[in-house]
PDB file of C-alpha atoms in Angstrom:
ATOM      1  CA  UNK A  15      57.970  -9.336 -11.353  1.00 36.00           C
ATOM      2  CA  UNK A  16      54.814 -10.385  -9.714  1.00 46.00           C
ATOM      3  CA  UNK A  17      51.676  -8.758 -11.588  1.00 50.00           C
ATOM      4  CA  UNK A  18      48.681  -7.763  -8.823  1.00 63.00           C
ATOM      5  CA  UNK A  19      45.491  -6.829  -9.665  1.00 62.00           C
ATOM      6  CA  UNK A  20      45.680  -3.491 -10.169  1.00 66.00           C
ATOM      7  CA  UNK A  21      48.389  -3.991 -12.724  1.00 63.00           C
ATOM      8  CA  UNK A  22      46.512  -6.450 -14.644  1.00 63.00           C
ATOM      9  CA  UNK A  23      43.650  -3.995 -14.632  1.00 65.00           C
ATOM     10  CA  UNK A  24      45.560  -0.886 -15.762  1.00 66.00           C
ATOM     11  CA  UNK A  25      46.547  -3.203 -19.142  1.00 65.00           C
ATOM     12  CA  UNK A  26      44.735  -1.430 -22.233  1.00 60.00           C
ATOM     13  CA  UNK A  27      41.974  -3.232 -23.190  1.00 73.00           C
ATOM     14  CA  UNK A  28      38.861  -2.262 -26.017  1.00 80.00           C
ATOM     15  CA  UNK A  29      36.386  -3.920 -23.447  1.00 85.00           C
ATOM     16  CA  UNK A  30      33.583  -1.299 -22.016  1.00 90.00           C
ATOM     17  CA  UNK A  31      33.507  -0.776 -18.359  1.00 90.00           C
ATOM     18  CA  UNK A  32      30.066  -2.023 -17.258  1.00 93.00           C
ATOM     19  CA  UNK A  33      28.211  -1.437 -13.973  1.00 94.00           C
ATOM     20  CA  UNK A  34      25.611  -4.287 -12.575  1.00 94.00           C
ATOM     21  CA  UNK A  35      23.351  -2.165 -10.282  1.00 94.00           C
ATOM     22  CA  UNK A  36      20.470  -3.102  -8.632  1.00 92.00           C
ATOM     23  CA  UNK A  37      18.547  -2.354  -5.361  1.00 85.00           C
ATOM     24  CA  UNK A  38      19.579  -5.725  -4.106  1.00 78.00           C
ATOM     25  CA  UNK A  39      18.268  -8.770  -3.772  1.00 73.00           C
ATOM     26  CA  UNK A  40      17.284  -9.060  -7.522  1.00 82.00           C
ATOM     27  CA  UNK A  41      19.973 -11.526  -9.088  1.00 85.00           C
ATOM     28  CA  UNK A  42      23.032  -9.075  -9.424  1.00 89.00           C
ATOM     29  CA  UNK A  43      25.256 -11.146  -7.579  1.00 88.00           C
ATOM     30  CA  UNK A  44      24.209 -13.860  -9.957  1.00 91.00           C
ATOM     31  CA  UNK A  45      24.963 -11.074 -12.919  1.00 93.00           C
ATOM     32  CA  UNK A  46      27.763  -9.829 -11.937  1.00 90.00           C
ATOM     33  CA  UNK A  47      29.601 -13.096 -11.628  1.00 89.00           C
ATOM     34  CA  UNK A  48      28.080 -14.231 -15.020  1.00 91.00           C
ATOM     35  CA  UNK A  49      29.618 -10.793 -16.546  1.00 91.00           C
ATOM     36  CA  UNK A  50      32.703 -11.253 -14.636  1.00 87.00           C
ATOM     37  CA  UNK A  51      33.623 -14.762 -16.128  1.00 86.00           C
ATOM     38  CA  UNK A  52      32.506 -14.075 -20.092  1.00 87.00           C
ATOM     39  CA  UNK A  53      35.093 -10.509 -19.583  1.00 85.00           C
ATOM     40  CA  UNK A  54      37.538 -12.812 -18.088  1.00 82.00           C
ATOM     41  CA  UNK A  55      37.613 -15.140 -21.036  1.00 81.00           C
ATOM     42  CA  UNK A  56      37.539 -12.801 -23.301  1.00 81.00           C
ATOM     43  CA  UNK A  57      40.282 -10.297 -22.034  1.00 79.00           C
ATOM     44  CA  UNK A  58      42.771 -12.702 -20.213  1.00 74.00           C
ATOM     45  CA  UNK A  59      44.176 -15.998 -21.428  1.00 65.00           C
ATOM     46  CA  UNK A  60      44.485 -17.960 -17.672  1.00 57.00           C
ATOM     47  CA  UNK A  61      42.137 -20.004 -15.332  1.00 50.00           C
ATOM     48  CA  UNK A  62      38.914 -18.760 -15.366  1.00 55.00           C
ATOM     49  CA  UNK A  63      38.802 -19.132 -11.104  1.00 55.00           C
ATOM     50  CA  UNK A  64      41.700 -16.669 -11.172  1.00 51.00           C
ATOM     51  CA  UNK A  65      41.138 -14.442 -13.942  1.00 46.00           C
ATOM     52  CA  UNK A  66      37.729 -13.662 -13.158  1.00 51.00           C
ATOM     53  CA  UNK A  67      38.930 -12.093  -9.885  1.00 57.00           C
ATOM     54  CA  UNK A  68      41.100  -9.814 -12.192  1.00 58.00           C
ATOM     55  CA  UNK A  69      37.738  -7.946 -13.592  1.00 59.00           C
ATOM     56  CA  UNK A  70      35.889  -6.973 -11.237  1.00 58.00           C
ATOM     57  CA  UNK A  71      36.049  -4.722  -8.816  1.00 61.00           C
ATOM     58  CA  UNK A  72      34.514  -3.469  -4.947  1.00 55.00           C
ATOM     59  CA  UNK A  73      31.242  -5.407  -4.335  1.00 55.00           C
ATOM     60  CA  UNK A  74      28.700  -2.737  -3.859  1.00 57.00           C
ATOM     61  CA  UNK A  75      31.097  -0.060  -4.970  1.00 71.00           C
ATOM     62  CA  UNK A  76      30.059   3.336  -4.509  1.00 82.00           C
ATOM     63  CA  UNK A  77      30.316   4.936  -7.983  1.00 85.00           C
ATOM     64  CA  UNK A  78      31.645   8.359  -6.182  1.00 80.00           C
ATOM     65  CA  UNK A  79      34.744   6.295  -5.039  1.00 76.00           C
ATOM     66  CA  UNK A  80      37.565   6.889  -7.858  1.00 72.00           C
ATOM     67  CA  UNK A  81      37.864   5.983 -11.641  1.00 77.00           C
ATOM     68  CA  UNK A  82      36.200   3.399 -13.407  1.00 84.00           C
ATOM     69  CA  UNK A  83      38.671   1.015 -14.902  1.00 84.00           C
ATOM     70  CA  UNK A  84      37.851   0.125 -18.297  1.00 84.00           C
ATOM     71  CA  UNK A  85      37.150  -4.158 -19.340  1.00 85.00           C
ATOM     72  CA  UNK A  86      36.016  -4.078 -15.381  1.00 86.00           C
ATOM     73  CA  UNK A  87      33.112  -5.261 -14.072  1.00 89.00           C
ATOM     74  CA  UNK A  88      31.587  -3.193 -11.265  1.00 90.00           C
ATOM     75  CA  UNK A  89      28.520  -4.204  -8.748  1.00 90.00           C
ATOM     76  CA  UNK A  90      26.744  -1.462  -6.976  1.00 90.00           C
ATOM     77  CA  UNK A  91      23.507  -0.290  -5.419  1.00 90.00           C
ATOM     78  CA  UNK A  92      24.468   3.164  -6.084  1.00 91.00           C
ATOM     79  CA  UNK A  93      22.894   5.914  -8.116  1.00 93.00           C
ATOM     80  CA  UNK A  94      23.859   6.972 -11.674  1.00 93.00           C
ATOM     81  CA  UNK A  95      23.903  10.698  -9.938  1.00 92.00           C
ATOM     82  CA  UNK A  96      27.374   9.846  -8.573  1.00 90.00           C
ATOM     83  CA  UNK A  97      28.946   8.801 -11.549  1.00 89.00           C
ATOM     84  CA  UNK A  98      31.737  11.182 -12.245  1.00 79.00           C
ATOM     85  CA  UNK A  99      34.800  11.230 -14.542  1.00 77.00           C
ATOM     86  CA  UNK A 100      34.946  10.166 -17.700  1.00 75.00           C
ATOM     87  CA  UNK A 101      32.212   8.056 -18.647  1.00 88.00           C
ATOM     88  CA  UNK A 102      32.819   6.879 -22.240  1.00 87.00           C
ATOM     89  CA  UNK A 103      32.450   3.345 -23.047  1.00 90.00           C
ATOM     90  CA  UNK A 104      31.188   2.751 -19.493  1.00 94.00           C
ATOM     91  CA  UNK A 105      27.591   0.791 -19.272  1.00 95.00           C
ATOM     92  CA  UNK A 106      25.516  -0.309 -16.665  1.00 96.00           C
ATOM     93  CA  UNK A 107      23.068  -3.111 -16.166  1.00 97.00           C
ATOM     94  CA  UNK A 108      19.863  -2.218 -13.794  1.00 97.00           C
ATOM     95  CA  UNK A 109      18.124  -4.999 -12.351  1.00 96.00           C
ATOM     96  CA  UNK A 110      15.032  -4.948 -10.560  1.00 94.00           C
ATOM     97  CA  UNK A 111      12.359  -6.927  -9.161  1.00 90.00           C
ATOM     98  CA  UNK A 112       9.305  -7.849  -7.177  1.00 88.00           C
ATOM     99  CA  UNK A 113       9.533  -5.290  -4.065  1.00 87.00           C
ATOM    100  CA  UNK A 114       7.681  -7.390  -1.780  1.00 87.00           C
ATOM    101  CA  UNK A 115      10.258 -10.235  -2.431  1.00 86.00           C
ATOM    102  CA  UNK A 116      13.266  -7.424  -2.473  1.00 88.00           C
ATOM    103  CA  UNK A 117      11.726  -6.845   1.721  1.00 88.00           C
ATOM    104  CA  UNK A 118      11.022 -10.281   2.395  1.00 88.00           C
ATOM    105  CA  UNK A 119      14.297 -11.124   1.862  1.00 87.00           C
ATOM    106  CA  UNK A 120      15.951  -8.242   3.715  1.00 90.00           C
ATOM    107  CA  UNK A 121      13.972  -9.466   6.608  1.00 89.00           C
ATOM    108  CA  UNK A 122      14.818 -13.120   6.197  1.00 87.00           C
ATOM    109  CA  UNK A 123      18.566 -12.341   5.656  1.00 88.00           C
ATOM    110  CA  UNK A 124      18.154 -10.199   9.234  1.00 87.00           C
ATOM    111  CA  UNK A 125      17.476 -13.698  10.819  1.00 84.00           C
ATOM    112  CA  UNK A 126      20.023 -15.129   9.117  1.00 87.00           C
ATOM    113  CA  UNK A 127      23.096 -12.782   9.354  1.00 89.00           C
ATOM    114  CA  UNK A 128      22.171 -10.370  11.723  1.00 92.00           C
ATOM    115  CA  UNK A 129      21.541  -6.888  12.180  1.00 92.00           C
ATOM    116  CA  UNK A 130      25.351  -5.257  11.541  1.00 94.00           C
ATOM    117  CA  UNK A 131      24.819  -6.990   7.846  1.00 92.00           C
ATOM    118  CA  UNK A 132      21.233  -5.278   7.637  1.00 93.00           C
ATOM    119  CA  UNK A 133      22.804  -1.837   8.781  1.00 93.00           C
ATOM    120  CA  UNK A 134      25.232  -2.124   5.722  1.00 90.00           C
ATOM    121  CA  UNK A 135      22.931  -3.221   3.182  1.00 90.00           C
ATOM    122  CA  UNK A 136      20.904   0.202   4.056  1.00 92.00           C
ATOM    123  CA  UNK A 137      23.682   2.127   3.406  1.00 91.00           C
ATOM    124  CA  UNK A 138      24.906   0.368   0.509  1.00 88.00           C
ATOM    125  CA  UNK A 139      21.577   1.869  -0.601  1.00 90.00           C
ATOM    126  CA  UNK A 140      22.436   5.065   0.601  1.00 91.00           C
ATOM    127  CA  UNK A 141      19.199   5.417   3.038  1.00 94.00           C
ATOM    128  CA  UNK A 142      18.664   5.857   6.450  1.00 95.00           C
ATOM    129  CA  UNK A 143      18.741   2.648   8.562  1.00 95.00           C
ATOM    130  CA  UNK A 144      15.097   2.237   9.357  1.00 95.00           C
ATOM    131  CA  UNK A 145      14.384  -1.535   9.430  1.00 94.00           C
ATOM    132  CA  UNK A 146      11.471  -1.754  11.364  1.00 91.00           C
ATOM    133  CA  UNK A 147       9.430   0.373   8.820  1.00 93.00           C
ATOM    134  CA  UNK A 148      10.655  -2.064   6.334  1.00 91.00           C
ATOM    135  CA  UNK A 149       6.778  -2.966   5.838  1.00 88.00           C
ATOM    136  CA  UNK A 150       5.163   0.230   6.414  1.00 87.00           C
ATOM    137  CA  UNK A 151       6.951   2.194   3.592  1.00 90.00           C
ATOM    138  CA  UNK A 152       9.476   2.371   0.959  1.00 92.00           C
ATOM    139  CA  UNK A 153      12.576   2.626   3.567  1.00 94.00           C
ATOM    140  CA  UNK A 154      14.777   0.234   0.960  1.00 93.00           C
ATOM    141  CA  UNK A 155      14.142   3.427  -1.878  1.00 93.00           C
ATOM    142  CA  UNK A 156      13.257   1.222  -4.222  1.00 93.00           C
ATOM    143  CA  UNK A 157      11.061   2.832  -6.023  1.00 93.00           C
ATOM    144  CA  UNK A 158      13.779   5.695  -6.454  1.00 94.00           C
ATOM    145  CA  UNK A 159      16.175   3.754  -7.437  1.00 94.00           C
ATOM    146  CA  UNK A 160      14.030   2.179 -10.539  1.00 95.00           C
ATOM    147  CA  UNK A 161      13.252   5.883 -11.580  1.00 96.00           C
ATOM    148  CA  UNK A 162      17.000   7.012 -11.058  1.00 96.00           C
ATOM    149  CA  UNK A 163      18.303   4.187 -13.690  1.00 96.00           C
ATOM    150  CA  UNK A 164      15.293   3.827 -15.733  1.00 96.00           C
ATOM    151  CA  UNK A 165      15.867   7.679 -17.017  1.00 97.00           C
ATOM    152  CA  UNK A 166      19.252   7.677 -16.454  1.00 95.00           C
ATOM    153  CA  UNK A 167      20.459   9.223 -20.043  1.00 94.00           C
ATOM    154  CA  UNK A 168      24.506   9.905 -19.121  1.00 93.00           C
ATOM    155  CA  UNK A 169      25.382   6.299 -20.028  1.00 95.00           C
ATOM    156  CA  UNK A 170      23.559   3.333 -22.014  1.00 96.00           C
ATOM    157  CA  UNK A 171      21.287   1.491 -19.191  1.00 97.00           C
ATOM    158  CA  UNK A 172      20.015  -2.204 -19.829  1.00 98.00           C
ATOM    159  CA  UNK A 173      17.428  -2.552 -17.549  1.00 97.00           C
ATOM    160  CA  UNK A 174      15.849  -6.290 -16.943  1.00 95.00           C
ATOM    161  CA  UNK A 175      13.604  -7.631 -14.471  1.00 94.00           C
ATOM    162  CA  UNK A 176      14.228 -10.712 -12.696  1.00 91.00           C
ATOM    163  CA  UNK A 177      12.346 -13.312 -13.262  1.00 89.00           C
ATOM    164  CA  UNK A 178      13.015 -12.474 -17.040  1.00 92.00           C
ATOM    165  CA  UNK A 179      16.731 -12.993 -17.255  1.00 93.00           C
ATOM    166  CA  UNK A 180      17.003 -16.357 -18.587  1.00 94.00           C
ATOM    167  CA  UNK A 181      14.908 -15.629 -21.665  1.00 94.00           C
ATOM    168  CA  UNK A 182      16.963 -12.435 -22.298  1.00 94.00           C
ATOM    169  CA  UNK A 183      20.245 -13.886 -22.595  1.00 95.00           C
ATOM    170  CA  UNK A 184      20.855 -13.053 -26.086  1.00 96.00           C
ATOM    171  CA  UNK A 185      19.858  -8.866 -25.131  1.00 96.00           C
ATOM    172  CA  UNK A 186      21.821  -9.080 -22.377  1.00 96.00           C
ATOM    173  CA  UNK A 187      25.044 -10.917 -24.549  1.00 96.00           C
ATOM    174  CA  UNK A 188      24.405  -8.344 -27.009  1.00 96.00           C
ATOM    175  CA  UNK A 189      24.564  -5.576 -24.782  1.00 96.00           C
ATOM    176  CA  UNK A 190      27.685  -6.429 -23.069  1.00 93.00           C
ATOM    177  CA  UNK A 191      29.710  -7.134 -26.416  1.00 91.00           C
ATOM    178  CA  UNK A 192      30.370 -11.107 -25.467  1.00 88.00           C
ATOM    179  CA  UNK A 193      28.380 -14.174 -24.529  1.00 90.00           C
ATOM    180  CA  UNK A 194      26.832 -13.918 -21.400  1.00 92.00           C
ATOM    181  CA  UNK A 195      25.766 -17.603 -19.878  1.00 91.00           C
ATOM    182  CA  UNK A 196      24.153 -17.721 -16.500  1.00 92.00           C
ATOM    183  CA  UNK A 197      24.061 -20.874 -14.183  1.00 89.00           C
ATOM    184  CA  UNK A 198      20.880 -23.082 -14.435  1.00 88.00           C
ATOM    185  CA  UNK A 199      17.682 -21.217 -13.148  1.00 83.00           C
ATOM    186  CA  UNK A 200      16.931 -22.541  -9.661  1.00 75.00           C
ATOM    187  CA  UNK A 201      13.849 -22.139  -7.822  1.00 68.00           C
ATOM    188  CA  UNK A 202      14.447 -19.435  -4.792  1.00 60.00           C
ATOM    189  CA  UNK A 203      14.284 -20.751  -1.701  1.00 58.00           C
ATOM    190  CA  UNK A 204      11.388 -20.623   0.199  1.00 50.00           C
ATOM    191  CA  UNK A 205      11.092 -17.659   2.992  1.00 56.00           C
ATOM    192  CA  UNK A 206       9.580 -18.741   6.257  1.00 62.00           C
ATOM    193  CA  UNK A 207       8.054 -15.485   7.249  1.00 65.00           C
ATOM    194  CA  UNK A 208       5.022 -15.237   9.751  1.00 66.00           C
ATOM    195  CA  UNK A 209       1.497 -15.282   7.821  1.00 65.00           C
ATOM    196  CA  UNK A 210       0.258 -11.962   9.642  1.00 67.00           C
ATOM    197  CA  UNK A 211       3.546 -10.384   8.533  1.00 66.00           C
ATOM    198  CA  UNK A 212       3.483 -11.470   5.091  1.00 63.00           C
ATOM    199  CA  UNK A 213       0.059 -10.216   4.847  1.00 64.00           C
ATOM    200  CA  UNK A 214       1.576  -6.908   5.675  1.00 62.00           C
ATOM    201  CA  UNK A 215       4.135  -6.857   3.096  1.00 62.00           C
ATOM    202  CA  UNK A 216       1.682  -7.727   0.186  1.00 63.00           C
ATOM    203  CA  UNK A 217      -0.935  -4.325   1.429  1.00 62.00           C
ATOM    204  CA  UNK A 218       2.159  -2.258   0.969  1.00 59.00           C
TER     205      UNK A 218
END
């Protein structure tokens, strides 16, 4: 009998069910593989390049789409307001960041993968597509989404910033229930965005 996925996930397990959200482009890909592996280790005795695939689930999942599986890992730019179901032993991880460099880089990746990715990412974030106010206002709702997690009281929320997570290893091992190890810190790339437009983003 050939296990899938689903029927390695549906094995009982006393790991939490934990949620990396973020309103993008603030390290929860980087998170959310990090969380993936240390679950993996702990929960499944095979290659870790096969059994982290085995705990974790839908990339930007929307958190109104079904059940959430528990010893899974989930990564999402939705709200806690769509949670439903049973929620116990379910956690989430919020991550946030510098807004300017949260637009910056939904502009840059615009030039890099085009507009069809850029239409997603908005409503991954559940907004409106509105990309060329992306300087003018708040059209990413990023601002709502710190306030939606940051009181969120229906489930524990670890909230961390960015540029903080590599000194905060230990709260965010602690949090999870196993050792969390992140990859090296690396220096961001550089964004090669036109001075008058930059100048724009930082009056916001």
């Amino acid at each position: 009998m050939r296990f899938t996925k689903s029927a390695f996930q549906r094995l009982p397990t006393d790991l939490d069910t934990i949620l990396v959200a973020s309103f993008g482009r603030a390290g929860s890909t980087l998170v959310f593989e990090a969380v993936s592996k240390a679950l993996a280790a702990q929960r499944f005795f095979l290659p870790q390049s096969f059994s982290k695939r085995l705990v974790r689930d839908h990339d930007t999942f929307f958190l109104s789409m079904g059940s959430l599986k528990r010893g899974v890992v989930y990564k999402t730019h939705d709200y806690p307001s769509s949670l439903n179901g049973n929620l116990d032993r379910v956690k989430a991880i919020f991550l946030f960041g510098s807004a300017v460099d949260a637009a910056l880089s939904v502009y840059q990746q615009k030039q890099t993968h085009g507009e069809d990715w850029i239409k997603l990412h908005f409503q991954h974030l559940r907004q409106p597509y509105r990309f060329n106010d992306l300087f003018k206002e708040d059209v990413l709702g990023l601002e709502e989404q710190c306030r939606a997690w940051m009181t969120c009281t229906s489930i524990p929320v670890l909230c961390m910033r960015y540029e903080t997570l590599w000194t905060s290893t230990d709260a965010l091992s602690q949090f999870c229930g196993t050792t969390i190890e992140l990859p090296e810190k690396r220096a961001r790339k550089p964004k090669h965005i036109n001075a008058d437009l930059l100048k724009l983003a930082n009056s916001i």
